[in-house]
Short mmCIF file of C-alpha atoms in Angstrom, two decimals:
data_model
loop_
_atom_site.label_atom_id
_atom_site.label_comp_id
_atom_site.label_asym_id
_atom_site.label_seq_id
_atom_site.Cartn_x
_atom_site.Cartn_y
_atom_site.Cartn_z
CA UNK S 1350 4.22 14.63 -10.40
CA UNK S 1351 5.29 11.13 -11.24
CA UNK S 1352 3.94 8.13 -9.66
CA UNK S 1353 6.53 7.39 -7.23
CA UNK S 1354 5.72 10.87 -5.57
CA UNK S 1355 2.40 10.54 -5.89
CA UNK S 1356 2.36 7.52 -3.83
CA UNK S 1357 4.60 9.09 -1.24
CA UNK S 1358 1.77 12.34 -1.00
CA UNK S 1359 -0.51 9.13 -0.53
CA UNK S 1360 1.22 8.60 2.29
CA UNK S 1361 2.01 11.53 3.64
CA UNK S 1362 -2.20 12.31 3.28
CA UNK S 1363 -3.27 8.81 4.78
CA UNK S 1364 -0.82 8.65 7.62
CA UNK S 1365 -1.05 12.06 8.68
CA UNK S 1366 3.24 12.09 8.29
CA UNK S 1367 5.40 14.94 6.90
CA UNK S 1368 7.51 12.81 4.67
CA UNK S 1369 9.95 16.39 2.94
CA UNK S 1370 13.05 14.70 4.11
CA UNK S 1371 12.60 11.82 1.47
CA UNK S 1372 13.28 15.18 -0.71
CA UNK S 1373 17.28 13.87 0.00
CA UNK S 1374 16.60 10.00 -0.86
CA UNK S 1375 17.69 9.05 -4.36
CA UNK S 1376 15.31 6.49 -5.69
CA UNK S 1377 16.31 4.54 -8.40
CA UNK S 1378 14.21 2.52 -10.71
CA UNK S 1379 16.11 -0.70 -12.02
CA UNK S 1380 13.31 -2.91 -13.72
CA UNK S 1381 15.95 -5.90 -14.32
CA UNK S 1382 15.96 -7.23 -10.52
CA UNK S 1383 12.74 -8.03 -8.54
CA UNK S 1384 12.62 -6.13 -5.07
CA UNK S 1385 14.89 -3.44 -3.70
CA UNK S 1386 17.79 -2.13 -2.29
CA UNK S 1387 18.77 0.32 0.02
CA UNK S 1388 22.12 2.01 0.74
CA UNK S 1389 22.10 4.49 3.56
CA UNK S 1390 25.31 6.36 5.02
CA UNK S 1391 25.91 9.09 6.82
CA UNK S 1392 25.30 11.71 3.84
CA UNK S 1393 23.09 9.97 1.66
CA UNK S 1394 20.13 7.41 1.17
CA UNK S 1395 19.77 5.25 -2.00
CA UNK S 1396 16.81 3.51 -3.09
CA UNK S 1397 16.88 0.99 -5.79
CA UNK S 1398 13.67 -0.38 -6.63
CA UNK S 1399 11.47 -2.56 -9.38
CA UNK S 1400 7.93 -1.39 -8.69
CA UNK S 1401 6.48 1.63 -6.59
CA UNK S 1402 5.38 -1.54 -4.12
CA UNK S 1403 9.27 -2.18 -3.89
CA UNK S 1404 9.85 1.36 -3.57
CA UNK S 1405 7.26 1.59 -0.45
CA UNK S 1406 8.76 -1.44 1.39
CA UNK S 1407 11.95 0.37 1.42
CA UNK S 1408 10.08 3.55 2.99
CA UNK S 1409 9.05 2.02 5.22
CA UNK S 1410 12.03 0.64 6.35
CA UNK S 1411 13.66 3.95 5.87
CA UNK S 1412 11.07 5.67 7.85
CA UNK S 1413 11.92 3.52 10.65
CA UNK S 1414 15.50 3.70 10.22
CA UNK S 1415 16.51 7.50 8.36
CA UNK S 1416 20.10 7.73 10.34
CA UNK S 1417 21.32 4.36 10.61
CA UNK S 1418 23.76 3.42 8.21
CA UNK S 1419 23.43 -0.29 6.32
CA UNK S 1420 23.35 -1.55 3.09
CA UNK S 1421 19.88 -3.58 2.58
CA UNK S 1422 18.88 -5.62 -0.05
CA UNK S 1423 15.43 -7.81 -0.26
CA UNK S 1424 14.12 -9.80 -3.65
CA UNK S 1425 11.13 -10.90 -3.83
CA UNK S 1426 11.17 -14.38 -3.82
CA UNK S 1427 6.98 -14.18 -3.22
CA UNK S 1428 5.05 -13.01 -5.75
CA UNK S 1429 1.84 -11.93 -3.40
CA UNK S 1430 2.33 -11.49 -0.11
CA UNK S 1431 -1.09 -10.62 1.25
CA UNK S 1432 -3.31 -10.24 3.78
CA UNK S 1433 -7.30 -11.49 4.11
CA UNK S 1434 -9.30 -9.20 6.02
CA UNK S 1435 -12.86 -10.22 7.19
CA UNK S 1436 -14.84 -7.07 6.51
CA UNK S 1437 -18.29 -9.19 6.90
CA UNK S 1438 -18.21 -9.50 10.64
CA UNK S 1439 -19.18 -6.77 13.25
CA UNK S 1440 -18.12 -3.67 11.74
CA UNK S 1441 -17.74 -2.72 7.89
CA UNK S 1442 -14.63 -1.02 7.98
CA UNK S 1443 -14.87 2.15 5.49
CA UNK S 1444 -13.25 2.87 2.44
CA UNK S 1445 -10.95 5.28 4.44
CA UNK S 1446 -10.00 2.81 7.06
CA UNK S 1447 -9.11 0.34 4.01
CA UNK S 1448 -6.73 3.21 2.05
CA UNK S 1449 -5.17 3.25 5.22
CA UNK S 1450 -4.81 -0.83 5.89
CA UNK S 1451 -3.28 -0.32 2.03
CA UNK S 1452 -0.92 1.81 2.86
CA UNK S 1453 0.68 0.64 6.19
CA UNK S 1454 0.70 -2.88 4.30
CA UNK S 1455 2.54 -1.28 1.42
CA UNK S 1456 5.52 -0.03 3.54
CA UNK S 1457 5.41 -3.16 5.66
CA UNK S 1458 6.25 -5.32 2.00
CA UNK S 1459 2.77 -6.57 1.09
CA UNK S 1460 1.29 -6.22 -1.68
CA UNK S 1461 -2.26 -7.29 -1.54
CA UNK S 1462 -5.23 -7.40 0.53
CA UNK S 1463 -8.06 -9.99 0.36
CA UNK S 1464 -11.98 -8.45 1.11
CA UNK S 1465 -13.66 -11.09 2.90
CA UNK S 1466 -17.80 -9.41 1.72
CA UNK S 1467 -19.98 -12.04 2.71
CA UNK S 1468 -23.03 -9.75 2.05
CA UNK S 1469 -21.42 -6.64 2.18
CA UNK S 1470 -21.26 -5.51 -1.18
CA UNK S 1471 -24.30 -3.46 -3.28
CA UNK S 1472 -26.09 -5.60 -5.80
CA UNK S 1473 -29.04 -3.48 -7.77
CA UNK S 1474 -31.31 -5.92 -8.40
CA UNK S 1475 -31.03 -7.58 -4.68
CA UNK S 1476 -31.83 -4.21 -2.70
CA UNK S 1477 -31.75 -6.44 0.75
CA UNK S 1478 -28.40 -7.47 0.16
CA UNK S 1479 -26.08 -6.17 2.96
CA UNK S 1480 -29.34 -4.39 4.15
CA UNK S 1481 -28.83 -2.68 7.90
CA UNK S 1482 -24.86 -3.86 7.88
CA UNK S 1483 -23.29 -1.35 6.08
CA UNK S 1484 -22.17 -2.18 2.59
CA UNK S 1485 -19.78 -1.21 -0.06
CA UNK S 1486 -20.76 -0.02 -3.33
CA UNK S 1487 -19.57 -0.23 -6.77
CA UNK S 1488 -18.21 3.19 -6.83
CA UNK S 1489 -16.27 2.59 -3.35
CA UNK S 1490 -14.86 -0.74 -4.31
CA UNK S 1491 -13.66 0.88 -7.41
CA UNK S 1492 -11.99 4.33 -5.44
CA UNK S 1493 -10.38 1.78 -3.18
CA UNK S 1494 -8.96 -0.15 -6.03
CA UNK S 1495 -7.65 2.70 -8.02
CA UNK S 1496 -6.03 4.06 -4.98
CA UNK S 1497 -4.17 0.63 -4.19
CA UNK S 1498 -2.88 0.68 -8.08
CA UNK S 1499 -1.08 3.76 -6.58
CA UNK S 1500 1.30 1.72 -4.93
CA UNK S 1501 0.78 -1.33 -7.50
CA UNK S 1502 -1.00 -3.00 -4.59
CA UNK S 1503 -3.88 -5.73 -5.56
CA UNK S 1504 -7.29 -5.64 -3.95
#
């Protein structure tokens, strides 16, 4: 399975979506021009992308849109377009809730997501840290990071 359909499985997993009719999209890899572009008629959908990020924004757009016909191109004049989630106040989120902040932001055309911890992250030799608020350890930090490089998506 290459990465592109790996990250669509991803989505298909997190989302709780049955994605088989992107079986009959034709995506395109073109590593010369930043962003993507789509091409959608009434017999076939065409999806020219840079990186698997570029190749999720257009998902989503075709996931909103699978019939209508248009011709839709976007650069990416932006380099990080990101958003900053306070995960210190309240409620920790969990790592699931996170994958799945990661991948509605990937098909909405981010590509990153700031952690605000505070105190919410493990430190072994401070065992009070984060103590009673729920905190994040080094092994879920990690599992959340290697599942945004999925969709080349920054933590």
């Amino acid at each position: 399975m290459n990465r592109l359909n790996a990250a669509i499985h991803l989505v298909e997993q997190t989302l709780n979506l049955n994605l088989s009719s992107t079986s009959s999209i034709k995506f395109i890899q073109r590593l010369i021009i930043k962003g993507y572009e789509m091409i959608q008629d009434e017999t076939s959908s065409t999806i020219y992308y840079q990186t698997i990020n570029d190749a999720m924004s257009a998902l989503g757009i075709w996931i909103s849109n699978p019939k209508t016909e248009y011709h839709y191109q976007k650069d990416r004049s932006i380099e990080k377009v990101s958003l900053m989630l306070d995960t210190a106040r309240m409620a920790v989120p969990k790592i699931e809730t996170l994958k799945t902040y990661v991948v509605i932001l990937s098909l909405l055309g981010y590509n990153a997501l700031g952690l605000y911890l505070e105190d919410v992250f493990e430190i072994k030799e401070e065992p009070k840290f984060g103590y009673m608020r729920g905190r994040y350890t080094v092994e879920e930090l990690k599992d959340l990071d290697d599942f945004a490089a999925n969709f080349d998506f920054e933590i």
